[in-house]
Short mmCIF file of C-alpha atoms in Angstrom, two decimals:
data_model
loop_
_atom_site.label_atom_id
_atom_site.label_comp_id
_atom_site.label_asym_id
_atom_site.label_seq_id
_atom_site.Cartn_x
_atom_site.Cartn_y
_atom_site.Cartn_z
CA MET A 820 -21.08 -10.45 4.45
CA VAL A 821 -19.99 -11.39 0.95
CA ALA A 822 -18.93 -7.87 0.01
CA ALA A 823 -16.64 -7.68 3.02
CA VAL A 824 -14.74 -10.73 1.86
CA LEU A 825 -14.65 -9.55 -1.73
CA LEU A 826 -12.85 -6.42 -0.65
CA GLY A 827 -9.88 -8.68 -0.03
CA LEU A 828 -7.70 -7.00 -2.67
CA GLY A 829 -5.86 -5.20 0.06
CA THR A 830 -8.19 -5.21 3.05
CA ALA A 831 -9.55 -8.11 5.02
CA THR A 832 -9.43 -11.53 3.39
CA ALA A 833 -8.44 -14.20 5.93
CA THR A 834 -8.53 -11.66 8.73
CA PRO A 835 -7.86 -13.39 12.08
CA ALA A 836 -10.86 -14.89 13.81
CA GLN A 837 -10.16 -12.90 16.95
CA VAL A 838 -10.82 -9.62 15.11
CA PRO A 839 -14.59 -8.88 15.29
CA ASP A 840 -16.71 -6.28 13.54
CA GLU A 841 -16.82 -7.77 10.05
CA LYS A 842 -19.72 -5.49 9.10
CA MET A 843 -18.77 -2.25 7.35
CA VAL A 844 -20.17 0.69 9.32
CA PRO A 845 -20.13 4.21 7.83
CA ILE A 846 -18.28 6.80 9.94
CA ALA A 847 -17.57 10.51 9.70
CA ILE A 848 -14.36 11.41 7.88
CA PRO A 849 -11.68 11.45 10.60
CA ASP A 850 -9.74 14.62 11.31
CA GLN A 851 -6.43 14.52 9.46
CA PRO A 852 -4.77 17.74 10.61
CA THR A 853 -1.32 16.84 9.29
CA ALA A 854 -2.47 15.63 5.86
CA ILE A 855 -0.95 17.69 3.04
CA LEU A 856 -2.69 18.21 -0.29
CA LEU A 857 -0.53 16.90 -3.12
CA GLY A 858 -1.85 19.30 -5.74
CA THR A 859 -2.66 16.69 -8.36
CA GLY A 860 -6.19 18.06 -8.62
CA PRO A 861 -9.57 16.38 -8.27
CA LEU A 862 -10.19 13.04 -9.92
CA PRO A 863 -11.56 13.74 -13.42
CA ASP A 864 -15.32 13.26 -13.77
CA ALA A 865 -15.73 12.22 -10.11
CA THR A 866 -19.23 12.71 -8.70
CA ALA A 867 -19.32 10.62 -5.50
CA PRO A 868 -17.89 12.30 -2.37
CA GLU A 869 -15.16 10.80 -0.21
CA VAL A 870 -16.61 8.53 2.49
CA TRP A 871 -15.15 6.38 5.26
CA HIS A 872 -16.19 3.27 7.12
CA ARG A 873 -15.03 1.07 9.98
CA GLN A 874 -14.49 -2.66 9.69
CA TYR A 875 -12.38 -5.14 11.67
CA GLN A 876 -11.73 -2.37 14.24
CA ARG A 877 -9.92 -0.31 11.61
CA VAL A 878 -10.91 2.55 9.31
CA PHE A 879 -11.08 2.64 5.52
CA ALA A 880 -11.53 5.43 2.97
CA ARG A 881 -13.16 5.25 -0.46
CA ASN A 882 -14.13 7.60 -3.27
CA VAL A 883 -10.92 9.52 -2.63
CA THR A 884 -10.93 12.28 -5.23
CA VAL A 885 -8.15 14.50 -3.85
CA ALA A 886 -4.79 12.98 -2.92
CA THR A 887 -2.96 13.74 0.32
CA LEU A 888 0.26 12.78 2.08
CA THR A 889 0.44 12.45 5.87
CA PRO A 890 3.90 12.60 7.54
CA PHE A 891 4.88 10.47 10.53
CA LEU A 892 8.29 11.80 11.52
CA PRO A 893 10.71 10.02 13.87
CA ASN A 894 12.29 11.47 16.97
CA PRO A 895 15.17 13.58 15.59
CA GLN A 896 17.58 11.69 17.84
CA LYS A 897 16.56 8.40 16.18
CA ALA A 898 16.16 9.63 12.60
CA THR A 899 18.28 7.83 10.02
CA GLY A 900 17.54 10.23 7.16
CA ALA A 901 15.68 7.53 5.22
CA ALA A 902 12.01 7.83 4.33
CA VAL A 903 9.25 5.50 3.13
CA ILE A 904 6.04 6.38 1.28
CA VAL A 905 3.37 3.93 2.47
CA ALA A 906 0.66 3.02 -0.06
CA PRO A 907 -2.34 1.19 1.48
CA GLY A 908 -4.31 -1.35 -0.54
CA GLY A 909 -7.96 -1.89 -1.34
CA GLY A 910 -8.34 -2.87 -4.98
CA PHE A 911 -8.15 0.81 -6.06
CA ARG A 912 -11.70 1.13 -4.69
CA THR A 913 -10.96 1.61 -1.01
CA LEU A 914 -7.91 2.30 1.16
CA SER A 915 -7.02 0.44 4.35
CA MET A 916 -5.86 3.68 5.93
CA GLU A 917 -5.18 2.33 9.41
CA ASN A 918 -4.01 -1.29 9.11
CA GLU A 919 -1.90 -0.68 5.98
CA GLY A 920 -1.22 3.02 6.45
CA TRP A 921 -1.08 4.84 9.76
CA ASP A 922 -0.14 1.78 11.85
CA VAL A 923 2.71 0.95 9.47
CA ALA A 924 3.93 4.55 9.39
CA ARG A 925 3.99 4.86 13.18
CA ALA A 926 5.97 1.64 13.46
CA LEU A 927 8.49 2.85 10.85
CA ALA A 928 8.90 6.20 12.61
CA ASP A 929 9.69 4.29 15.81
CA LYS A 930 12.62 2.75 13.93
CA GLY A 931 13.95 6.15 12.87
CA VAL A 932 12.43 6.13 9.37
CA ALA A 933 10.33 9.10 8.25
CA ALA A 934 7.08 7.61 6.95
CA PHE A 935 4.45 9.23 4.75
CA VAL A 936 1.01 7.70 4.16
CA LEU A 937 -0.21 8.26 0.62
CA LYS A 938 -3.98 8.63 0.27
CA TYR A 939 -4.16 8.26 -3.49
CA ARG A 940 -7.18 8.81 -5.73
CA LEU A 941 -9.51 5.87 -6.28
CA VAL A 942 -11.97 4.41 -8.76
CA GLN A 943 -15.43 5.78 -7.99
CA THR A 944 -17.94 3.55 -6.17
CA PRO A 945 -21.58 4.16 -5.12
CA ALA A 946 -21.74 6.72 -2.33
CA ASP A 947 -24.15 4.72 -0.16
CA MET A 948 -22.97 1.62 1.68
CA PRO A 949 -25.64 -0.80 0.32
CA GLY A 950 -24.86 0.35 -3.21
CA PHE A 951 -21.13 -0.08 -2.57
CA GLU A 952 -21.64 -3.59 -1.23
CA ARG A 953 -23.77 -4.52 -4.24
CA SER A 954 -21.20 -3.13 -6.66
CA MET A 955 -18.40 -5.18 -5.10
CA THR A 956 -20.49 -8.34 -5.04
CA GLU A 957 -21.41 -7.88 -8.70
CA MET A 958 -17.83 -7.12 -9.68
CA PHE A 959 -16.56 -10.39 -8.21
CA SER A 960 -19.54 -12.57 -9.12
CA ALA A 961 -19.17 -15.54 -11.44
CA THR A 962 -21.14 -13.75 -14.17
CA ALA A 963 -19.15 -10.51 -14.01
CA GLN A 964 -16.94 -9.43 -16.88
CA PRO A 965 -13.30 -10.43 -16.28
CA ARG A 966 -11.38 -7.64 -14.57
CA THR A 967 -8.17 -6.31 -16.08
CA ARG A 968 -5.65 -5.56 -13.40
CA PRO A 969 -2.61 -3.35 -13.86
CA THR A 970 0.46 -5.03 -15.35
CA SER A 971 3.89 -3.71 -16.26
CA ASP A 972 2.59 -3.16 -19.81
CA ASN A 973 -0.62 -1.27 -19.07
CA ALA A 974 -0.02 0.25 -15.62
CA LYS A 975 1.11 3.63 -16.96
CA ALA A 976 -2.30 4.13 -18.60
CA MET A 977 -4.51 2.29 -16.10
CA LEU A 978 -2.98 3.98 -13.06
CA ALA A 979 -2.37 7.45 -14.47
CA PRO A 980 -4.01 9.35 -11.55
CA GLN A 981 -2.38 7.13 -8.93
CA LEU A 982 1.04 7.41 -10.57
CA ALA A 983 0.65 11.18 -10.64
CA ASP A 984 -0.12 11.08 -6.91
CA ALA A 985 2.94 8.93 -6.19
CA ARG A 986 5.22 11.21 -8.22
CA ALA A 987 3.83 14.25 -6.41
CA ALA A 988 4.51 12.55 -3.07
CA PHE A 989 8.16 11.96 -3.94
CA ALA A 990 8.49 15.52 -5.20
CA LEU A 991 6.95 16.97 -2.04
CA ILE A 992 9.25 15.01 0.27
CA ARG A 993 12.33 16.03 -1.72
CA ARG A 994 11.18 19.65 -1.70
CA ARG A 995 10.79 19.64 2.07
CA ALA A 996 13.65 17.25 2.79
CA PRO A 997 15.70 19.76 4.82
CA GLU A 998 12.68 20.54 7.03
CA TRP A 999 11.87 16.86 7.56
CA LYS A 1000 15.54 15.80 7.93
CA VAL A 1001 15.23 13.39 5.00
CA ASP A 1002 17.97 12.45 2.53
CA PRO A 1003 16.34 13.00 -0.91
CA ASP A 1004 18.30 10.05 -2.30
CA ARG A 1005 17.04 7.64 0.38
CA ILE A 1006 13.28 7.70 -0.16
CA GLY A 1007 11.61 4.35 -0.69
CA MET A 1008 8.06 3.10 -1.15
CA LEU A 1009 6.13 0.30 0.53
CA GLY A 1010 2.79 -0.92 -0.84
CA PHE A 1011 0.11 -3.42 0.13
CA SER A 1012 -1.88 -5.35 -2.51
CA ALA A 1013 -3.17 -2.61 -4.85
CA GLY A 1014 -0.68 -0.30 -3.14
CA ALA A 1015 2.02 -2.83 -4.04
CA MET A 1016 0.88 -2.66 -7.67
CA LEU A 1017 1.23 1.12 -7.48
CA THR A 1018 4.66 0.77 -5.86
CA MET A 1019 5.92 -1.49 -8.64
CA ALA A 1020 4.40 0.80 -11.29
CA THR A 1021 6.10 3.80 -9.66
CA ALA A 1022 9.47 2.03 -9.83
CA LEU A 1023 8.93 1.34 -13.55
CA HIS A 1024 6.90 4.31 -14.78
CA GLY A 1025 7.30 6.96 -12.08
CA GLU A 1026 9.87 8.92 -14.10
CA ASP A 1027 11.29 11.46 -11.61
CA ALA A 1028 10.03 9.50 -8.57
CA ARG A 1029 13.00 7.07 -8.59
CA PRO A 1030 12.36 5.15 -5.36
CA ALA A 1031 15.62 4.18 -3.68
CA PHE A 1032 14.07 0.90 -2.49
CA ILE A 1033 10.64 -0.70 -2.68
CA GLY A 1034 8.47 -3.15 -0.77
CA ASN A 1035 5.74 -5.37 -2.21
CA ILE A 1036 3.49 -6.78 0.53
CA TYR A 1037 1.01 -9.36 -0.82
CA GLY A 1038 0.95 -7.84 -4.28
CA PRO A 1039 1.38 -9.72 -7.58
CA ILE A 1040 4.73 -11.45 -8.01
CA ASP A 1041 4.45 -12.54 -11.62
CA ALA A 1042 7.19 -11.55 -14.06
CA MET A 1043 7.81 -7.91 -14.91
CA PRO A 1044 10.73 -5.81 -16.15
CA THR A 1045 13.16 -4.36 -13.63
CA PRO A 1046 13.83 -0.63 -13.27
CA ALA A 1047 16.83 0.78 -15.10
CA GLN A 1048 18.40 1.91 -11.84
CA SER A 1049 19.26 -0.58 -9.10
CA THR A 1050 16.22 -0.80 -6.82
CA PRO A 1051 16.39 -3.14 -3.82
CA LEU A 1052 13.11 -5.04 -3.45
CA PHE A 1053 11.49 -6.63 -0.39
CA VAL A 1054 8.57 -9.03 -0.98
CA ALA A 1055 6.26 -10.69 1.55
CA LEU A 1056 3.41 -13.03 0.62
CA ALA A 1057 1.45 -15.86 2.22
CA ALA A 1058 1.39 -19.20 0.38
CA ASP A 1059 -2.37 -19.36 0.92
CA ASP A 1060 -3.01 -15.90 -0.53
CA PRO A 1061 -6.10 -16.42 -2.73
CA PHE A 1062 -5.13 -13.74 -5.22
CA PHE A 1063 -1.39 -13.76 -5.87
CA ALA A 1064 0.18 -16.96 -4.53
CA ASN A 1065 -0.54 -19.17 -7.54
CA SER A 1066 0.97 -17.36 -10.51
CA GLY A 1067 4.63 -18.25 -10.06
CA GLN A 1068 7.50 -16.15 -8.76
CA GLY A 1069 8.54 -14.41 -11.95
CA LEU A 1070 9.09 -11.10 -10.16
CA ILE A 1071 11.74 -12.65 -7.91
CA ASP A 1072 13.37 -14.38 -10.87
CA ALA A 1073 13.44 -11.13 -12.86
CA TRP A 1074 15.19 -9.24 -10.06
CA ARG A 1075 17.74 -12.01 -9.58
CA LYS A 1076 18.39 -12.32 -13.31
CA ALA A 1077 19.03 -8.57 -13.47
CA LYS A 1078 21.34 -8.94 -10.44
CA GLN A 1079 19.19 -6.49 -8.51
CA PRO A 1080 18.90 -6.96 -4.72
CA VAL A 1081 15.78 -8.86 -3.67
CA GLU A 1082 14.55 -10.46 -0.44
CA PHE A 1083 11.49 -12.73 -0.59
CA HIS A 1084 9.47 -14.09 2.35
CA LEU A 1085 6.82 -16.71 1.56
CA TYR A 1086 4.85 -17.48 4.72
CA GLU A 1087 2.97 -20.77 4.95
CA GLN A 1088 -0.26 -19.12 6.10
CA GLY A 1089 -1.67 -15.63 6.41
CA GLY A 1090 -4.13 -15.19 3.57
CA HIS A 1091 -4.43 -11.74 2.07
CA GLY A 1092 -4.57 -8.36 3.77
CA PHE A 1093 -2.91 -9.29 7.07
CA GLY A 1094 -1.06 -5.98 7.33
CA MET A 1095 -0.41 -5.03 10.94
CA TYR A 1096 -3.12 -7.32 12.34
CA GLN A 1097 -1.67 -9.65 14.98
CA LYS A 1098 -2.41 -13.17 13.77
CA THR A 1099 -1.29 -16.59 14.96
CA THR A 1100 0.45 -17.22 11.63
CA THR A 1101 4.09 -16.42 10.89
CA SER A 1102 2.94 -13.75 8.41
CA THR A 1103 2.61 -11.48 11.46
CA GLY A 1104 6.40 -11.38 11.48
CA TRP A 1105 6.63 -9.65 8.11
CA PHE A 1106 7.18 -6.20 9.63
CA GLY A 1107 10.08 -7.39 11.78
CA ASP A 1108 11.62 -9.03 8.71
CA TYR A 1109 11.15 -5.83 6.74
CA VAL A 1110 12.78 -3.72 9.46
CA ARG A 1111 15.76 -6.08 9.65
CA TRP A 1112 16.10 -5.76 5.88
CA LEU A 1113 16.01 -1.95 6.20
CA GLN A 1114 18.61 -2.13 8.98
CA MET A 1115 20.86 -4.38 6.88
CA ARG A 1116 20.72 -1.81 4.08
CA GLY A 1117 21.36 1.11 6.46
CA PHE A 1118 17.90 2.68 6.24
CA ALA A 1119 16.48 1.91 9.71
CA GLY A 1120 17.73 2.21 13.26
CA THR A 1121 17.14 -0.08 16.20
#
């Protein structure tokens, strides 16, 4: 299915062959009893309702018009006081809620880190699945108008709703920090693909968000300014990523030039959107590398 592959900006490109169910199948919106409304309001001018589908044995959301934050809290005996806001990817048109959200958050909580999955507002797509598939195919076709993706220069305007959601997430965690046993000065953000773009934009344009540390998992790594405050950065990317592996490593160079802490893992293979899928490539080890980085910096336990 062409549309399934074209959703690769944060979902399933180069998904392992052993994972079946490539077809997108509509499902009922799952119960999310612990999801907290962020209070950023409905997406302006939105008409299509939120819908979900299953693909590659995982669930995805789209047409998100109201942002939420879902906590995954560690055992109090293991809690380190650090927290991470997890931003799934999906090209700002869908969210890989399970593979790049809930699964990541559960794994972080197991390491003593309070994790919070951000379901941020998205660009509207056709409500019906055939219409959605057609829209994605058309958007990525050879005759389509070139797409403008967020950069450090235009992200504040292009991602205004998403940045508002990220800021609200940081504010909510700090407000409830005593209840959740979180140190308000040790809240980071981890993003995948489009979620990585949002993470980098939050570090630059998030104003009061001020992430203490950030993670960019298969997002763009071209040059951009560094935040004013020291912000340790973890980056993971596959060398065969079809979207972001061929535009240089300016992001890494910028962090090093500014003498800001940065760790960069370039895996030989893995494609795009590997997330928590278990593949035969070394990209599967990204989460272990990320946890060791968190441990080295005193954010995660064993």
